[in-house]
Amino acid sequence: MSSNTPFEAADIIRARKPDFAPRVALILGSGLGVLAEQMDDAVSISYTELPGFPVSTVHGHAGELVLGTLAGVQVVCMKGRGHFYEGYGGGVMTSAVRTMKLLGCEMLFVTNAAGSLRQEVDAGSLVVLNDHINFLPASPTAGPNDERFGPRFFSMANAYDADIRNLIKDTAAASGITLHEGVYLAAPGPHFETAAEIRAFKTLGADVVGMSVVPEVISARHCGLKVAGVSVITNLAEGLTPFPLSHEQTLKYAAIGAKDLVALIQAFIARLAQV
Ligand code: R1P
């Protein structure tokens, strides 16, 4: 959709923190907003003040944009995201992602809470994403194309940048953090998946399942942002666990996994400052 909202949001952000030149944009998923507490010189702006930013209706998504410095690097951090199931449609995150691009970010680092399709990768684990499968009903780039941000047709090869992923894996190894790797499948939600769906998704090649990430990754690749992604596993997926799934469980285990996630991202950003 052709819209000036990303330009309007970028102007508001620049006015709130002059000379701010972020390299990295971070999106913090369910219960993962704690990372923003590690930022220095932080300025917070409510999504309600930013045109095009989806006001979060989900517990664990603060709905604040935080501008500041993490491990010596200027970053912009979305504490919470909008989801397809909240009724915003497939382009739920497009304007926000384009705003990050206009601010000068080179990279989008997405985080999320997800279910694991691998029995050995249990709650509290981290999984670096190497690709995705889109089970949402539409692309965020369907509809009229806004040429100011990217072309009509674009490649999703190397969508989760291999060089960045290797740097994240090296960082995890050097920090003593166990990091798995896998493919994220986006389901529409808000209901959790059935056991039969999970069996099907596993056959298709998915390792983790959630209800986000993909719209923002597609939007980021459209406008030329490099992408990194890490899931915090908050549960084994339906059919792999006797425990009933709930958002309360998501938030409980996100808080546990967030400790390693925060350490990993801080160490990664510190390394990024050297390259
Ligand atoms: C389910 O508990 C919620 O947590 C995850 C799922 O996608 C769903 O929205 O949220 P994030 O993907 O935003 O972390």
mmCIF file of C-alpha atoms and ligand atoms in Angstrom:
data_model
loop_
_atom_site.group_PDB
_atom_site.id
_atom_site.type_symbol
_atom_site.label_atom_id
_atom_site.label_comp_id
_atom_site.label_asym_id
_atom_site.label_seq_id
_atom_site.Cartn_x
_atom_site.Cartn_y
_atom_site.Cartn_z
ATOM 1 C CA MET A 1 0.000 0.000 0.000
ATOM 2 C CA SER A 2 1.291 3.449 -0.851
ATOM 3 C CA SER A 3 1.238 5.422 2.375
ATOM 4 C CA ASN A 4 3.278 8.176 3.978
ATOM 5 C CA THR A 5 2.818 6.809 7.491
ATOM 6 C CA PRO A 6 6.390 5.408 7.718
ATOM 7 C CA PHE A 7 7.755 8.866 6.830
ATOM 8 C CA GLU A 8 5.495 10.521 9.420
ATOM 9 C CA ALA A 9 6.539 8.038 12.126
ATOM 10 C CA ALA A 10 10.241 8.470 11.263
ATOM 11 C CA ASP A 11 9.898 12.268 11.569
ATOM 12 C CA ILE A 12 8.311 11.931 15.022
ATOM 13 C CA ILE A 13 11.080 9.573 16.154
ATOM 14 C CA ARG A 14 13.878 11.841 14.866
ATOM 15 C CA ALA A 15 12.310 14.800 16.673
ATOM 16 C CA ARG A 16 12.268 12.851 19.947
ATOM 17 C CA LYS A 17 15.940 11.839 19.732
ATOM 18 C CA PRO A 18 17.931 14.118 17.435
ATOM 19 C CA ASP A 19 21.159 12.656 15.955
ATOM 20 C CA PHE A 20 19.853 9.142 16.595
ATOM 21 C CA ALA A 21 21.244 6.814 13.903
ATOM 22 C CA PRO A 22 20.316 3.210 14.719
ATOM 23 C CA ARG A 23 22.079 0.345 12.946
ATOM 24 C CA VAL A 24 19.808 -2.392 14.209
ATOM 25 C CA ALA A 25 16.055 -2.694 14.708
ATOM 26 C CA LEU A 26 14.837 -5.279 17.194
ATOM 27 C CA ILE A 27 11.329 -6.660 17.577
ATOM 28 C CA LEU A 28 10.687 -8.233 20.971
ATOM 29 C CA GLY A 29 8.047 -10.957 21.111
ATOM 30 C CA SER A 30 5.695 -12.224 23.816
ATOM 31 C CA GLY A 31 7.238 -11.689 27.248
ATOM 32 C CA LEU A 32 10.625 -10.706 25.776
ATOM 33 C CA GLY A 33 10.484 -6.938 26.321
ATOM 34 C CA VAL A 34 13.004 -7.251 29.156
ATOM 35 C CA LEU A 35 15.843 -6.758 26.651
ATOM 36 C CA ALA A 36 14.902 -3.080 26.328
ATOM 37 C CA GLU A 37 15.772 -2.617 30.016
ATOM 38 C CA GLN A 38 19.432 -3.151 29.096
ATOM 39 C CA MET A 39 19.486 -0.106 26.820
ATOM 40 C CA ASP A 40 21.328 3.086 27.764
ATOM 41 C CA ASP A 41 20.135 6.638 27.030
ATOM 42 C CA ALA A 42 16.705 5.162 26.340
ATOM 43 C CA VAL A 43 13.770 7.202 25.076
ATOM 44 C CA SER A 44 10.398 5.440 24.889
ATOM 45 C CA ILE A 45 7.546 6.325 22.559
ATOM 46 C CA SER A 46 4.134 4.681 22.773
ATOM 47 C CA TYR A 47 2.907 3.091 19.536
ATOM 48 C CA THR A 48 -0.214 5.217 20.021
ATOM 49 C CA GLU A 49 1.952 8.234 19.081
ATOM 50 C CA LEU A 50 3.423 6.608 15.977
ATOM 51 C CA PRO A 51 1.390 6.438 12.747
ATOM 52 C CA GLY A 52 1.362 2.942 11.280
ATOM 53 C CA PHE A 53 2.507 1.155 14.449
ATOM 54 C CA PRO A 54 0.037 -1.544 15.541
ATOM 55 C CA VAL A 55 -1.135 -0.992 19.088
ATOM 56 C CA SER A 56 -0.664 -4.355 20.773
ATOM 57 C CA THR A 57 -3.684 -6.030 22.326
ATOM 58 C CA VAL A 58 -1.738 -9.052 23.603
ATOM 59 C CA HIS A 59 -0.447 -9.400 27.169
ATOM 60 C CA GLY A 60 3.363 -9.298 27.178
ATOM 61 C CA HIS A 61 3.542 -6.764 24.314
ATOM 62 C CA ALA A 62 4.072 -3.325 25.830
ATOM 63 C CA GLY A 63 3.511 -1.390 22.623
ATOM 64 C CA GLU A 64 6.492 0.922 23.070
ATOM 65 C CA LEU A 65 9.295 1.881 20.759
ATOM 66 C CA VAL A 66 12.565 2.297 22.660
ATOM 67 C CA LEU A 67 15.432 4.288 21.157
ATOM 68 C CA GLY A 68 18.843 3.937 22.735
ATOM 69 C CA THR A 69 22.188 2.196 22.892
ATOM 70 C CA LEU A 70 22.786 -1.505 23.468
ATOM 71 C CA ALA A 71 26.321 -2.791 23.964
ATOM 72 C CA GLY A 72 27.654 0.437 22.477
ATOM 73 C CA VAL A 73 25.509 0.324 19.331
ATOM 74 C CA GLN A 74 22.507 2.546 18.643
ATOM 75 C CA VAL A 75 19.421 0.387 18.277
ATOM 76 C CA VAL A 76 15.685 0.857 17.957
ATOM 77 C CA CYS A 77 13.602 -1.657 19.787
ATOM 78 C CA MET A 78 9.941 -2.528 19.331
ATOM 79 C CA LYS A 79 8.675 -3.786 22.700
ATOM 80 C CA GLY A 80 5.863 -5.842 21.290
ATOM 81 C CA ARG A 81 4.384 -6.442 17.868
ATOM 82 C CA GLY A 82 1.058 -6.657 16.137
ATOM 83 C CA HIS A 83 -0.176 -10.052 14.965
ATOM 84 C CA PHE A 84 -2.340 -11.067 12.022
ATOM 85 C CA TYR A 85 -4.937 -12.539 14.400
ATOM 86 C CA GLU A 86 -5.480 -9.187 16.112
ATOM 87 C CA GLY A 87 -7.375 -8.141 13.021
ATOM 88 C CA TYR A 88 -4.764 -5.893 11.449
ATOM 89 C CA GLY A 89 -4.387 -8.060 8.321
ATOM 90 C CA GLY A 90 -1.273 -9.358 6.587
ATOM 91 C CA GLY A 91 0.423 -5.949 6.458
ATOM 92 C CA VAL A 92 0.264 -5.594 10.241
ATOM 93 C CA MET A 93 3.973 -4.786 10.631
ATOM 94 C CA THR A 94 4.837 -3.318 7.244
ATOM 95 C CA SER A 95 4.662 0.362 8.143
ATOM 96 C CA ALA A 96 6.678 -0.143 11.343
ATOM 97 C CA VAL A 97 9.374 -2.091 9.492
ATOM 98 C CA ARG A 98 9.572 0.601 6.801
ATOM 99 C CA THR A 99 9.960 3.209 9.538
ATOM 100 C CA MET A 100 13.035 1.307 10.805
ATOM 101 C CA LYS A 101 14.432 1.358 7.289
ATOM 102 C CA LEU A 102 13.862 5.120 7.003
ATOM 103 C CA LEU A 103 15.711 5.620 10.305
ATOM 104 C CA GLY A 104 18.787 4.077 8.659
ATOM 105 C CA CYS A 105 18.774 0.566 10.156
ATOM 106 C CA GLU A 106 20.711 -2.060 8.231
ATOM 107 C CA MET A 107 19.277 -5.054 10.013
ATOM 108 C CA LEU A 108 16.050 -6.297 11.560
ATOM 109 C CA PHE A 109 16.477 -8.741 14.452
ATOM 110 C CA VAL A 110 13.170 -10.479 15.206
ATOM 111 C CA THR A 111 12.517 -12.409 18.398
ATOM 112 C CA ASN A 112 9.470 -14.414 19.346
ATOM 113 C CA ALA A 113 7.972 -16.999 21.625
ATOM 114 C CA ALA A 114 7.326 -20.266 19.803
ATOM 115 C CA GLY A 115 6.375 -23.897 20.168
ATOM 116 C CA SER A 116 8.930 -26.580 19.359
ATOM 117 C CA LEU A 117 8.254 -29.452 16.972
ATOM 118 C CA ARG A 118 11.373 -31.231 18.168
ATOM 119 C CA GLN A 119 11.033 -33.197 21.372
ATOM 120 C CA GLU A 120 14.679 -32.588 22.305
ATOM 121 C CA VAL A 121 14.285 -28.784 22.045
ATOM 122 C CA ASP A 122 12.176 -28.043 25.108
ATOM 123 C CA ALA A 123 10.822 -24.931 26.828
ATOM 124 C CA GLY A 124 13.465 -22.329 27.627
ATOM 125 C CA SER A 125 15.641 -23.237 24.610
ATOM 126 C CA LEU A 126 16.763 -20.777 21.940
ATOM 127 C CA VAL A 127 16.486 -21.485 18.195
ATOM 128 C CA VAL A 128 18.162 -19.301 15.571
ATOM 129 C CA LEU A 129 15.974 -19.178 12.469
ATOM 130 C CA ASN A 130 17.360 -20.150 9.083
ATOM 131 C CA ASP A 131 14.147 -19.922 7.032
ATOM 132 C CA HIS A 132 10.374 -19.811 7.324
ATOM 133 C CA ILE A 133 7.178 -21.314 5.960
ATOM 134 C CA ASN A 134 4.264 -18.898 5.579
ATOM 135 C CA PHE A 135 0.891 -20.336 6.551
ATOM 136 C CA LEU A 136 -0.720 -16.925 6.928
ATOM 137 C CA PRO A 137 -3.382 -16.360 4.272
ATOM 138 C CA ALA A 138 -1.594 -13.486 2.492
ATOM 139 C CA SER A 139 1.720 -11.752 1.933
ATOM 140 C CA PRO A 140 2.168 -8.342 3.580
ATOM 141 C CA THR A 141 3.329 -7.125 0.176
ATOM 142 C CA ALA A 142 0.141 -8.178 -1.652
ATOM 143 C CA GLY A 143 -1.785 -5.262 -3.134
ATOM 144 C CA PRO A 144 -0.428 -2.122 -4.801
ATOM 145 C CA ASN A 145 3.363 -1.971 -4.547
ATOM 146 C CA ASP A 146 5.063 1.063 -3.012
ATOM 147 C CA GLU A 147 8.121 1.446 -5.248
ATOM 148 C CA ARG A 148 9.744 3.831 -2.756
ATOM 149 C CA PHE A 149 10.482 0.833 -0.550
ATOM 150 C CA GLY A 150 11.067 -2.028 -2.922
ATOM 151 C CA PRO A 151 10.195 -3.751 -6.190
ATOM 152 C CA ARG A 152 7.010 -5.623 -7.048
ATOM 153 C CA PHE A 153 8.798 -8.967 -7.184
ATOM 154 C CA PHE A 154 11.668 -9.807 -4.884
ATOM 155 C CA SER A 155 13.650 -12.819 -3.753
ATOM 156 C CA MET A 156 13.286 -14.554 -0.413
ATOM 157 C CA ALA A 157 16.592 -16.411 -0.865
ATOM 158 C CA ASN A 158 18.840 -16.041 2.166
ATOM 159 C CA ALA A 159 15.949 -14.235 3.896
ATOM 160 C CA TYR A 160 17.562 -15.002 7.258
ATOM 161 C CA ASP A 161 21.045 -13.772 6.426
ATOM 162 C CA ALA A 162 23.592 -16.602 6.620
ATOM 163 C CA ASP A 163 26.536 -14.372 7.602
ATOM 164 C CA ILE A 164 24.584 -12.798 10.435
ATOM 165 C CA ARG A 165 23.346 -16.212 11.523
ATOM 166 C CA ASN A 166 26.899 -17.517 11.655
ATOM 167 C CA LEU A 167 27.929 -14.541 13.775
ATOM 168 C CA ILE A 168 25.034 -15.272 16.148
ATOM 169 C CA LYS A 169 26.059 -18.947 16.340
ATOM 170 C CA ASP A 170 29.700 -18.025 17.014
ATOM 171 C CA THR A 171 28.555 -15.581 19.674
ATOM 172 C CA ALA A 172 26.407 -18.236 21.351
ATOM 173 C CA ALA A 173 29.257 -20.743 21.360
ATOM 174 C CA ALA A 174 31.689 -18.180 22.803
ATOM 175 C CA SER A 175 29.126 -17.226 25.470
ATOM 176 C CA GLY A 176 28.334 -20.804 26.483
ATOM 177 C CA ILE A 177 24.710 -20.477 25.326
ATOM 178 C CA THR A 178 23.088 -23.511 23.697
ATOM 179 C CA LEU A 179 21.576 -22.433 20.405
ATOM 180 C CA HIS A 180 19.551 -24.694 18.129
ATOM 181 C CA GLU A 181 18.761 -23.842 14.515
ATOM 182 C CA GLY A 182 15.605 -24.326 12.512
ATOM 183 C CA VAL A 183 12.704 -23.279 10.304
ATOM 184 C CA TYR A 184 9.838 -21.143 11.668
ATOM 185 C CA LEU A 185 6.302 -21.807 10.514
ATOM 186 C CA ALA A 186 3.772 -18.977 10.899
ATOM 187 C CA ALA A 187 0.262 -20.188 11.719
ATOM 188 C CA PRO A 188 -2.615 -17.671 11.723
ATOM 189 C CA GLY A 189 -3.707 -18.172 15.357
ATOM 190 C CA PRO A 190 -4.951 -17.021 17.775
ATOM 191 C CA HIS A 191 -5.802 -20.614 18.635
ATOM 192 C CA PHE A 192 -2.853 -22.943 19.083
ATOM 193 C CA GLU A 193 -2.359 -25.579 16.413
ATOM 194 C CA THR A 194 -3.937 -29.048 16.454
ATOM 195 C CA ALA A 195 -1.850 -32.191 16.889
ATOM 196 C CA ALA A 196 -2.628 -33.164 13.274
ATOM 197 C CA GLU A 197 -1.452 -29.761 12.044
ATOM 198 C CA ILE A 198 1.765 -30.111 14.002
ATOM 199 C CA ARG A 199 2.399 -33.543 12.453
ATOM 200 C CA ALA A 200 1.781 -32.013 9.018
ATOM 201 C CA PHE A 201 4.040 -29.025 9.720
ATOM 202 C CA LYS A 202 6.802 -31.344 10.845
ATOM 203 C CA THR A 203 6.520 -33.272 7.590
ATOM 204 C CA LEU A 204 6.762 -29.966 5.723
ATOM 205 C CA GLY A 205 10.066 -29.155 7.400
ATOM 206 C CA ALA A 206 9.106 -26.845 10.263
ATOM 207 C CA ASP A 207 11.053 -26.912 13.537
ATOM 208 C CA VAL A 208 9.218 -24.189 15.452
ATOM 209 C CA VAL A 209 5.719 -22.743 15.164
ATOM 210 C CA GLY A 210 4.291 -19.372 16.127
ATOM 211 C CA MET A 211 1.878 -16.670 14.966
ATOM 212 C CA SER A 212 4.199 -13.840 13.996
ATOM 213 C CA VAL A 213 7.607 -13.018 12.474
ATOM 214 C CA VAL A 214 6.831 -13.829 8.842
ATOM 215 C CA PRO A 215 4.960 -10.584 7.954
ATOM 216 C CA GLU A 216 7.797 -8.484 9.347
ATOM 217 C CA VAL A 217 10.507 -10.592 7.695
ATOM 218 C CA ILE A 218 8.834 -10.351 4.278
ATOM 219 C CA SER A 219 8.385 -6.587 4.720
ATOM 220 C CA ALA A 220 12.039 -6.263 5.760
ATOM 221 C CA ARG A 221 13.340 -8.185 2.765
ATOM 222 C CA HIS A 222 11.139 -6.129 0.456
ATOM 223 C CA CYS A 223 12.826 -2.910 1.612
ATOM 224 C CA GLY A 224 16.320 -4.421 1.735
ATOM 225 C CA LEU A 225 16.833 -4.898 5.466
ATOM 226 C CA LYS A 226 18.951 -7.891 6.422
ATOM 227 C CA VAL A 227 17.201 -10.214 8.856
ATOM 228 C CA ALA A 228 18.148 -12.257 11.891
ATOM 229 C CA GLY A 229 15.671 -14.229 13.980
ATOM 230 C CA VAL A 230 15.713 -16.125 17.256
ATOM 231 C CA SER A 231 12.806 -18.009 18.842
ATOM 232 C CA VAL A 232 12.508 -18.635 22.544
ATOM 233 C CA ILE A 233 10.803 -21.997 22.960
ATOM 234 C CA THR A 234 7.975 -21.681 25.462
ATOM 235 C CA ASN A 235 6.400 -25.112 24.995
ATOM 236 C CA LEU A 236 6.501 -28.288 23.025
ATOM 237 C CA ALA A 237 3.866 -28.095 20.295
ATOM 238 C CA GLU A 238 0.485 -29.830 20.525
ATOM 239 C CA GLY A 239 0.766 -33.611 20.399
ATOM 240 C CA LEU A 240 4.303 -33.571 21.783
ATOM 241 C CA THR A 241 3.308 -32.640 25.323
ATOM 242 C CA PRO A 242 0.571 -33.646 27.768
ATOM 243 C CA PHE A 243 0.434 -30.093 29.148
ATOM 244 C CA PRO A 244 -2.364 -27.797 27.905
ATOM 245 C CA LEU A 245 -1.058 -24.836 25.906
ATOM 246 C CA SER A 246 -1.831 -21.322 27.087
ATOM 247 C CA HIS A 247 -0.541 -17.783 26.738
ATOM 248 C CA GLU A 248 0.243 -17.870 30.476
ATOM 249 C CA GLN A 249 2.634 -20.737 29.761
ATOM 250 C CA THR A 250 4.104 -18.725 26.879
ATOM 251 C CA LEU A 251 4.845 -15.800 29.198
ATOM 252 C CA LYS A 252 6.194 -18.037 31.990
ATOM 253 C CA TYR A 253 8.762 -19.761 29.786
ATOM 254 C CA ALA A 254 9.529 -16.622 27.768
ATOM 255 C CA ALA A 255 10.737 -15.095 31.046
ATOM 256 C CA ILE A 256 13.027 -18.106 31.568
ATOM 257 C CA GLY A 257 14.374 -18.155 28.003
ATOM 258 C CA ALA A 258 14.720 -14.367 27.955
ATOM 259 C CA LYS A 259 17.788 -14.567 30.224
ATOM 260 C CA ASP A 260 19.819 -16.382 27.567
ATOM 261 C CA LEU A 261 18.242 -14.348 24.781
ATOM 262 C CA VAL A 262 19.242 -11.047 26.392
ATOM 263 C CA ALA A 263 22.810 -12.293 26.969
ATOM 264 C CA LEU A 264 23.031 -13.574 23.398
ATOM 265 C CA ILE A 265 21.742 -10.397 21.777
ATOM 266 C CA GLN A 266 23.936 -8.156 23.908
ATOM 267 C CA ALA A 267 27.028 -10.194 23.051
ATOM 268 C CA PHE A 268 26.042 -10.306 19.380
ATOM 269 C CA ILE A 269 25.522 -6.544 19.176
ATOM 270 C CA ALA A 270 28.883 -6.002 20.905
ATOM 271 C CA ARG A 271 30.523 -8.162 18.209
ATOM 272 C CA LEU A 272 28.638 -6.332 15.511
ATOM 273 C CA ALA A 273 30.242 -3.113 16.711
ATOM 274 C CA GLN A 274 33.610 -4.588 15.703
ATOM 275 C CA VAL A 275 32.681 -5.524 12.114
HETATM 276 C C1 R1P B 1 0.921 -17.207 21.950
HETATM 277 O O1 R1P B 1 1.131 -17.385 23.311
HETATM 278 C C2 R1P B 1 1.500 -15.901 21.438
HETATM 279 O O2 R1P B 1 2.938 -15.890 21.681
HETATM 280 C C3 R1P B 1 3.637 -15.752 20.465
HETATM 281 C C4 R1P B 1 2.677 -16.288 19.414
HETATM 282 O O3 R1P B 1 3.000 -15.845 18.118
HETATM 283 C C5 R1P B 1 1.349 -15.787 19.922
HETATM 284 O O4 R1P B 1 1.119 -14.453 19.552
HETATM 285 O O5 R1P B 1 3.864 -14.352 20.322
HETATM 286 P P1 R1P B 1 5.110 -13.706 19.532
HETATM 287 O O6 R1P B 1 5.286 -14.484 18.290
HETATM 288 O O7 R1P B 1 4.716 -12.293 19.283
HETATM 289 O O8 R1P B 1 6.321 -13.801 20.430
#
